[in-house]
mmCIF file of C-alpha atoms in Angstrom:
data_model
loop_
_atom_site.group_PDB
_atom_site.id
_atom_site.type_symbol
_atom_site.label_atom_id
_atom_site.label_comp_id
_atom_site.label_asym_id
_atom_site.label_seq_id
_atom_site.Cartn_x
_atom_site.Cartn_y
_atom_site.Cartn_z
ATOM 1 C CA MET A 118 86.427 -119.949 -66.022
ATOM 2 C CA MET A 119 88.202 -120.292 -62.786
ATOM 3 C CA LYS A 120 91.119 -118.172 -64.069
ATOM 4 C CA SER A 121 88.898 -115.400 -65.066
ATOM 5 C CA LYS A 122 87.126 -115.453 -61.696
ATOM 6 C CA LEU A 123 90.502 -115.276 -59.977
ATOM 7 C CA MET A 124 91.570 -112.499 -62.257
ATOM 8 C CA TYR A 125 88.373 -110.533 -61.559
ATOM 9 C CA MET A 126 89.018 -110.957 -57.785
ATOM 10 C CA VAL A 127 92.503 -109.642 -58.116
ATOM 11 C CA VAL A 128 91.656 -106.727 -60.132
ATOM 12 C CA PHE A 129 88.841 -105.936 -57.577
ATOM 13 C CA ALA A 130 91.175 -106.338 -54.655
ATOM 14 C CA LEU A 131 93.764 -104.205 -56.268
ATOM 15 C CA ILE A 132 91.251 -101.430 -57.036
ATOM 16 C CA PHE A 133 89.830 -101.483 -53.356
ATOM 17 C CA VAL A 134 93.448 -101.309 -51.911
ATOM 18 C CA LEU A 135 94.482 -98.537 -54.126
ATOM 19 C CA ALA A 136 91.179 -96.505 -53.331
ATOM 20 C CA GLY A 137 92.213 -96.748 -49.725
ATOM 21 C CA CYS A 138 95.438 -95.018 -50.587
ATOM 22 C CA GLU A 139 93.956 -91.827 -51.783
ATOM 23 C CA THR A 140 95.574 -88.700 -50.344
ATOM 24 C CA ARG A 141 93.455 -86.456 -48.073
ATOM 25 C CA SER A 142 92.875 -83.105 -49.590
ATOM 26 C CA ASP A 143 93.472 -81.673 -46.093
ATOM 27 C CA ALA A 144 96.473 -83.543 -45.437
ATOM 28 C CA ASN A 145 98.739 -80.375 -45.226
ATOM 29 C CA THR A 146 96.666 -78.914 -42.452
ATOM 30 C CA LEU A 147 97.042 -81.889 -40.201
ATOM 31 C CA TYR A 148 100.672 -81.364 -39.257
ATOM 32 C CA LYS A 149 102.283 -78.617 -37.368
ATOM 33 C CA LYS A 150 103.991 -76.107 -39.793
ATOM 34 C CA GLU A 151 107.275 -74.877 -38.031
ATOM 35 C CA GLN A 152 108.330 -71.470 -39.290
ATOM 36 C CA PRO A 153 111.890 -70.985 -40.057
ATOM 37 C CA LEU A 154 114.323 -69.441 -37.496
ATOM 38 C CA GLU A 155 115.865 -66.112 -38.754
ATOM 39 C CA VAL A 156 118.298 -63.627 -37.369
ATOM 40 C CA GLN A 157 117.645 -59.774 -37.473
ATOM 41 C CA PHE A 158 120.869 -57.862 -37.174
ATOM 42 C CA LEU A 159 120.289 -54.688 -35.049
ATOM 43 C CA SER A 160 123.842 -53.224 -34.896
ATOM 44 C CA LYS A 161 125.334 -50.880 -37.367
ATOM 45 C CA GLU A 162 127.036 -52.157 -40.297
ATOM 46 C CA ALA A 163 130.028 -49.699 -39.834
ATOM 47 C CA TYR A 164 131.956 -48.244 -37.002
ATOM 48 C CA GLU A 165 134.214 -45.061 -37.538
ATOM 49 C CA LYS A 166 136.991 -46.361 -35.404
ATOM 50 C CA GLU A 167 138.157 -49.482 -33.590
ATOM 51 C CA GLY A 168 137.349 -50.203 -29.884
ATOM 52 C CA GLU A 169 134.714 -51.953 -27.986
ATOM 53 C CA HIS A 170 131.456 -52.183 -29.805
ATOM 54 C CA THR A 171 128.290 -54.302 -28.779
ATOM 55 C CA ILE A 172 126.671 -56.443 -31.451
ATOM 56 C CA HIS A 173 122.941 -56.604 -31.158
ATOM 57 C CA PHE A 174 120.826 -59.022 -32.937
ATOM 58 C CA LYS A 175 117.312 -60.729 -32.526
ATOM 59 C CA LEU A 176 116.270 -64.232 -33.269
ATOM 60 C CA LEU A 177 112.684 -64.418 -34.581
ATOM 61 C CA GLN A 178 110.428 -67.219 -35.550
ATOM 62 C CA ASP A 179 107.171 -66.482 -37.473
ATOM 63 C CA GLY A 180 107.726 -62.715 -36.834
ATOM 64 C CA GLN A 181 107.991 -63.367 -32.989
ATOM 65 C CA SER A 182 110.904 -63.721 -30.674
ATOM 66 C CA ALA A 183 112.193 -67.348 -31.126
ATOM 67 C CA LYS A 184 111.457 -69.694 -28.176
ATOM 68 C CA ASP A 185 112.973 -73.002 -27.287
ATOM 69 C CA LEU A 186 116.433 -72.166 -28.473
ATOM 70 C CA GLN A 187 119.007 -74.784 -27.822
ATOM 71 C CA PHE A 188 122.131 -72.536 -28.291
ATOM 72 C CA THR A 189 122.973 -69.008 -29.553
ATOM 73 C CA HIS A 190 126.690 -68.525 -30.394
ATOM 74 C CA ILE A 191 128.576 -65.797 -32.179
ATOM 75 C CA SER A 192 131.822 -65.992 -34.158
ATOM 76 C CA ILE A 193 133.854 -63.016 -35.458
ATOM 77 C CA TRP A 194 136.785 -62.770 -37.758
ATOM 78 C CA ASN A 195 138.498 -60.369 -39.813
ATOM 79 C CA VAL A 196 139.766 -60.898 -43.399
ATOM 80 C CA ASP A 197 143.310 -61.800 -42.861
ATOM 81 C CA ARG A 198 142.359 -63.904 -39.821
ATOM 82 C CA SER A 199 144.600 -62.102 -37.439
ATOM 83 C CA VAL A 200 141.501 -61.640 -35.343
ATOM 84 C CA THR A 201 139.240 -64.607 -34.598
ATOM 85 C CA LEU A 202 136.643 -65.522 -31.950
ATOM 86 C CA ASP A 203 134.896 -68.816 -32.417
ATOM 87 C CA MET A 204 131.575 -70.103 -31.050
ATOM 88 C CA THR A 205 131.279 -68.025 -28.037
ATOM 89 C CA ALA A 206 127.735 -67.725 -26.251
ATOM 90 C CA ALA A 207 125.767 -64.471 -26.868
ATOM 91 C CA LEU A 208 124.042 -62.852 -23.920
ATOM 92 C CA GLU A 209 120.202 -62.866 -23.968
ATOM 93 C CA GLU A 210 118.818 -59.667 -22.901
ATOM 94 C CA LYS A 211 114.964 -59.799 -23.326
ATOM 95 C CA ASP A 212 112.462 -61.015 -25.936
ATOM 96 C CA GLY A 213 114.720 -62.770 -28.250
ATOM 97 C CA THR A 214 117.172 -59.980 -28.147
ATOM 98 C CA PHE A 215 120.949 -60.790 -27.899
ATOM 99 C CA THR A 216 124.112 -58.674 -27.290
ATOM 100 C CA PHE A 217 127.857 -59.476 -27.450
ATOM 101 C CA PRO A 218 130.471 -56.859 -26.590
ATOM 102 C CA PHE A 219 133.628 -57.144 -28.493
ATOM 103 C CA ASP A 220 136.820 -55.167 -28.610
ATOM 104 C CA PHE A 221 137.781 -54.592 -32.400
ATOM 105 C CA LYS A 222 141.473 -53.823 -31.689
ATOM 106 C CA LYS A 223 142.335 -53.376 -35.423
ATOM 107 C CA PRO A 224 140.474 -51.509 -38.154
ATOM 108 C CA GLY A 225 139.144 -53.539 -41.032
ATOM 109 C CA LEU A 226 136.510 -55.639 -42.512
ATOM 110 C CA TYR A 227 135.032 -58.292 -40.130
ATOM 111 C CA TYR A 228 132.583 -60.925 -40.368
ATOM 112 C CA VAL A 229 129.914 -61.656 -37.618
ATOM 113 C CA GLN A 230 128.336 -64.995 -37.849
ATOM 114 C CA ILE A 231 125.345 -66.184 -35.456
ATOM 115 C CA HIS A 232 124.975 -69.750 -34.906
ATOM 116 C CA ALA A 233 121.681 -70.505 -33.491
ATOM 117 C CA GLY A 234 119.397 -73.517 -33.232
ATOM 118 C CA THR A 235 116.293 -75.197 -31.895
ATOM 119 C CA LYS A 236 115.679 -78.932 -31.633
ATOM 120 C CA THR A 237 114.725 -79.212 -35.342
ATOM 121 C CA GLU A 238 116.866 -76.236 -37.039
ATOM 122 C CA THR A 239 120.200 -74.681 -37.096
ATOM 123 C CA ILE A 240 121.178 -71.482 -38.872
ATOM 124 C CA SER A 241 124.378 -69.625 -39.306
ATOM 125 C CA PRO A 242 123.764 -66.250 -41.112
ATOM 126 C CA THR A 243 126.874 -63.895 -41.513
ATOM 127 C CA GLN A 244 126.946 -60.313 -41.762
ATOM 128 C CA ARG A 245 129.839 -57.903 -42.860
ATOM 129 C CA LEU A 246 131.168 -55.360 -40.292
ATOM 130 C CA LEU A 247 133.291 -52.309 -41.110
ATOM 131 C CA VAL A 248 135.481 -50.983 -38.498
ATOM 132 C CA GLY A 249 137.575 -47.802 -38.868
ATOM 133 C CA LYS A 250 139.678 -47.247 -42.117
ATOM 134 C CA LEU A 251 139.841 -50.177 -44.534
ATOM 135 C CA SER A 252 142.960 -51.492 -46.087
ATOM 136 C CA LYS A 253 143.297 -52.338 -49.760
ATOM 137 C CA LYS A 254 142.761 -56.144 -48.973
ATOM 138 C CA ASP A 255 139.739 -55.244 -46.982
ATOM 139 C CA ILE A 256 138.118 -53.297 -49.955
ATOM 140 C CA ASP A 257 139.024 -56.054 -52.309
ATOM 141 C CA ALA A 258 137.209 -58.684 -49.888
ATOM 142 C CA LEU A 259 134.377 -56.220 -49.494
ATOM 143 C CA GLN A 260 133.810 -56.169 -53.274
ATOM 144 C CA SER A 261 133.879 -59.926 -53.526
ATOM 145 C CA THR A 262 130.469 -61.591 -53.553
ATOM 146 C CA THR A 263 131.053 -64.314 -50.955
ATOM 147 C CA PRO A 264 132.471 -63.785 -47.519
ATOM 148 C CA SER A 265 135.171 -66.167 -46.406
ATOM 149 C CA SER A 266 133.424 -68.486 -43.901
ATOM 150 C CA ASN A 267 135.038 -69.386 -40.466
ATOM 151 C CA SER A 268 132.846 -72.565 -40.119
ATOM 152 C CA GLY A 269 135.026 -75.167 -41.549
ATOM 153 C CA GLY A 270 133.480 -78.172 -39.632
ATOM 154 C CA GLY A 271 134.054 -76.828 -36.109
ATOM 155 C CA HIS A 272 131.913 -77.464 -33.262
ATOM 156 C CA HIS A 273 128.270 -78.383 -34.060
ATOM 157 C CA HIS A 274 125.172 -79.208 -32.126
#
C-alpha cells in the first residue's frame, strides 16, 4: 500500500514538473531578433583600363545603414597574386557608405573582399572586378565557379 502511494506521489510530482516546462507560444517574440549584416557593392564590375578607381559599397542591416560596426576592412588581390592588399581600413563616407581608392596598375581579374563586423557578426563577401584586357589565365579563372580566397586564417577580430 505504501509503495503504491509513493508511486502515485512520484507520478504526480513528475507531471507537475513537466507541465511547468511547457514552451510559451510567444517565446520567439520575447527576444530581440538581429538582422544579418550585408554588403551592397555600388562600384562597377568592370573598368576599361587600369589606373586608380574607387570602390564603393554600403553596409546594411535590415535594409537600413548598418550601425555599431566594429570594423570595416577591404582586401584586394588578382588571380596570380602579383597584386595584393590585405585587410586595410575602408573610409566611411556617410550613411553606411564606404569608399576605397585603389590603383590597379595591371589589367586583369581582381577579387575585392569586404570584411565587416559588429559585436555579434562578421561577414566577408567577395566580388570579382575586371580591369582592362583579361589574359587567358584571367578568363579561365573567371569561368571557374569559386574565387580563390585571400583569407587563409589571417587577421581576425
